[in-house]
Amino acid sequence: EAEKPPAVSNGDLRLGGKGKKLRKPRTIYSSVQLQALNQRFQQTQYLALPERAELAAQLGLTQTQVKIWFQNKRSKYKKILKQG
């Protein structure tokens, strides 16, 4: 019997259609990338699409990685402000 390919449901890859989702590994940012991202965040907390594309290209990241980094950073920043 031929082996069945992994089932894809909602964009999530699952082995045999059951079990835990297989996720992409967590992105490890280099110190140079983090420095550039933090520096840009200090200038502006929100990036326009062209700015995001340019920054991603400069740092060798995907636009999605840059977008999510900024989302997480804004969330963390707001949490710290809320705590005082």
PDB file of C-alpha atoms in Angstrom:
ATOM      1  CA  GLU A   1       0.000   0.000   0.000  1.00  0.00           C
ATOM      2  CA  ALA A   2       1.336   3.446  -0.938  1.00  0.00           C
ATOM      3  CA  GLU A   3       2.131   5.744   1.955  1.00  0.00           C
ATOM      4  CA  LYS A   4      -0.330   8.613   2.323  1.00  0.00           C
ATOM      5  CA  PRO A   5       1.037  12.160   2.269  1.00  0.00           C
ATOM      6  CA  PRO A   6       0.566  14.226   5.447  1.00  0.00           C
ATOM      7  CA  ALA A   7      -2.902  15.760   5.695  1.00  0.00           C
ATOM      8  CA  VAL A   8      -3.093  19.511   5.343  1.00  0.00           C
ATOM      9  CA  SER A   9      -5.923  21.174   7.218  1.00  0.00           C
ATOM     10  CA  ASN A  10      -6.329  24.938   7.331  1.00  0.00           C
ATOM     11  CA  GLY A  11      -2.723  25.408   6.225  1.00  0.00           C
ATOM     12  CA  ASP A  12      -1.484  23.316   9.159  1.00  0.00           C
ATOM     13  CA  LEU A  13       0.551  20.247   8.365  1.00  0.00           C
ATOM     14  CA  ARG A  14      -0.483  17.205  10.399  1.00  0.00           C
ATOM     15  CA  LEU A  15       0.971  13.722  10.290  1.00  0.00           C
ATOM     16  CA  GLY A  16      -1.651  11.141   9.389  1.00  0.00           C
ATOM     17  CA  GLY A  17      -4.364  13.739   9.856  1.00  0.00           C
ATOM     18  CA  LYS A  18      -3.963  13.564  13.652  1.00  0.00           C
ATOM     19  CA  GLY A  19      -1.717  14.836  16.361  1.00  0.00           C
ATOM     20  CA  LYS A  20       0.073  18.105  16.934  1.00  0.00           C
ATOM     21  CA  LYS A  21       0.647  20.760  14.309  1.00  0.00           C
ATOM     22  CA  LEU A  22       4.076  20.873  12.757  1.00  0.00           C
ATOM     23  CA  ARG A  23       5.227  24.455  13.142  1.00  0.00           C
ATOM     24  CA  LYS A  24       8.033  26.330  11.504  1.00  0.00           C
ATOM     25  CA  PRO A  25      11.005  26.694  13.822  1.00  0.00           C
ATOM     26  CA  ARG A  26      11.245  29.898  15.808  1.00  0.00           C
ATOM     27  CA  THR A  27      13.183  32.649  14.023  1.00  0.00           C
ATOM     28  CA  ILE A  28      16.517  33.396  15.632  1.00  0.00           C
ATOM     29  CA  TYR A  29      17.478  36.987  14.900  1.00  0.00           C
ATOM     30  CA  SER A  30      21.153  37.933  14.769  1.00  0.00           C
ATOM     31  CA  SER A  31      22.416  40.742  16.997  1.00  0.00           C
ATOM     32  CA  VAL A  32      22.829  42.950  13.910  1.00  0.00           C
ATOM     33  CA  GLN A  33      19.209  42.306  12.877  1.00  0.00           C
ATOM     34  CA  LEU A  34      17.923  42.989  16.403  1.00  0.00           C
ATOM     35  CA  GLN A  35      19.926  46.192  16.630  1.00  0.00           C
ATOM     36  CA  ALA A  36      18.505  47.439  13.312  1.00  0.00           C
ATOM     37  CA  LEU A  37      14.946  46.407  14.244  1.00  0.00           C
ATOM     38  CA  ASN A  38      15.139  48.085  17.661  1.00  0.00           C
ATOM     39  CA  GLN A  39      16.649  51.228  16.146  1.00  0.00           C
ATOM     40  CA  ARG A  40      13.841  51.422  13.592  1.00  0.00           C
ATOM     41  CA  PHE A  41      11.234  50.770  16.298  1.00  0.00           C
ATOM     42  CA  GLN A  42      12.555  53.772  18.256  1.00  0.00           C
ATOM     43  CA  GLN A  43      12.007  55.933  15.160  1.00  0.00           C
ATOM     44  CA  THR A  44       8.526  54.605  14.435  1.00  0.00           C
ATOM     45  CA  GLN A  45       6.378  51.848  15.910  1.00  0.00           C
ATOM     46  CA  TYR A  46       4.539  51.257  12.637  1.00  0.00           C
ATOM     47  CA  LEU A  47       5.990  50.549   9.197  1.00  0.00           C
ATOM     48  CA  ALA A  48       4.316  51.212   5.859  1.00  0.00           C
ATOM     49  CA  LEU A  49       4.477  48.346   3.344  1.00  0.00           C
ATOM     50  CA  PRO A  50       7.380  49.829   1.326  1.00  0.00           C
ATOM     51  CA  GLU A  51       9.318  50.518   4.538  1.00  0.00           C
ATOM     52  CA  ARG A  52       8.737  46.976   5.730  1.00  0.00           C
ATOM     53  CA  ALA A  53       9.832  45.538   2.386  1.00  0.00           C
ATOM     54  CA  GLU A  54      12.986  47.656   2.375  1.00  0.00           C
ATOM     55  CA  LEU A  55      13.914  46.779   5.958  1.00  0.00           C
ATOM     56  CA  ALA A  56      13.285  43.079   5.367  1.00  0.00           C
ATOM     57  CA  ALA A  57      15.506  43.125   2.263  1.00  0.00           C
ATOM     58  CA  GLN A  58      18.279  44.979   4.097  1.00  0.00           C
ATOM     59  CA  LEU A  59      18.266  42.510   6.971  1.00  0.00           C
ATOM     60  CA  GLY A  60      17.769  39.318   4.970  1.00  0.00           C
ATOM     61  CA  LEU A  61      14.394  38.606   6.593  1.00  0.00           C
ATOM     62  CA  THR A  62      10.954  38.065   5.141  1.00  0.00           C
ATOM     63  CA  GLN A  63       8.355  40.813   5.345  1.00  0.00           C
ATOM     64  CA  THR A  64       6.283  38.532   7.556  1.00  0.00           C
ATOM     65  CA  GLN A  65       9.167  38.149  10.022  1.00  0.00           C
ATOM     66  CA  VAL A  66       9.570  41.932  10.215  1.00  0.00           C
ATOM     67  CA  LYS A  67       5.803  42.458  10.574  1.00  0.00           C
ATOM     68  CA  ILE A  68       5.513  39.934  13.398  1.00  0.00           C
ATOM     69  CA  TRP A  69       8.607  41.290  15.160  1.00  0.00           C
ATOM     70  CA  PHE A  70       7.042  44.774  15.163  1.00  0.00           C
ATOM     71  CA  GLN A  71       3.692  43.405  16.367  1.00  0.00           C
ATOM     72  CA  ASN A  72       5.378  41.565  19.231  1.00  0.00           C
ATOM     73  CA  LYS A  73       7.537  44.565  20.111  1.00  0.00           C
ATOM     74  CA  ARG A  74       4.512  46.901  20.227  1.00  0.00           C
ATOM     75  CA  SER A  75       2.675  44.438  22.444  1.00  0.00           C
ATOM     76  CA  LYS A  76       5.632  44.112  24.802  1.00  0.00           C
ATOM     77  CA  TYR A  77       6.120  47.903  24.856  1.00  0.00           C
ATOM     78  CA  LYS A  78       2.452  48.518  25.730  1.00  0.00           C
ATOM     79  CA  LYS A  79       2.606  45.864  28.451  1.00  0.00           C
ATOM     80  CA  ILE A  80       5.646  47.530  30.031  1.00  0.00           C
ATOM     81  CA  LEU A  81       3.981  50.976  29.882  1.00  0.00           C
ATOM     82  CA  LYS A  82       0.857  49.558  31.526  1.00  0.00           C
ATOM     83  CA  GLN A  83       2.907  48.134  34.415  1.00  0.00           C
ATOM     84  CA  GLY A  84       4.358  51.562  35.079  1.00  0.00           C
TER      85      GLY A  84
END
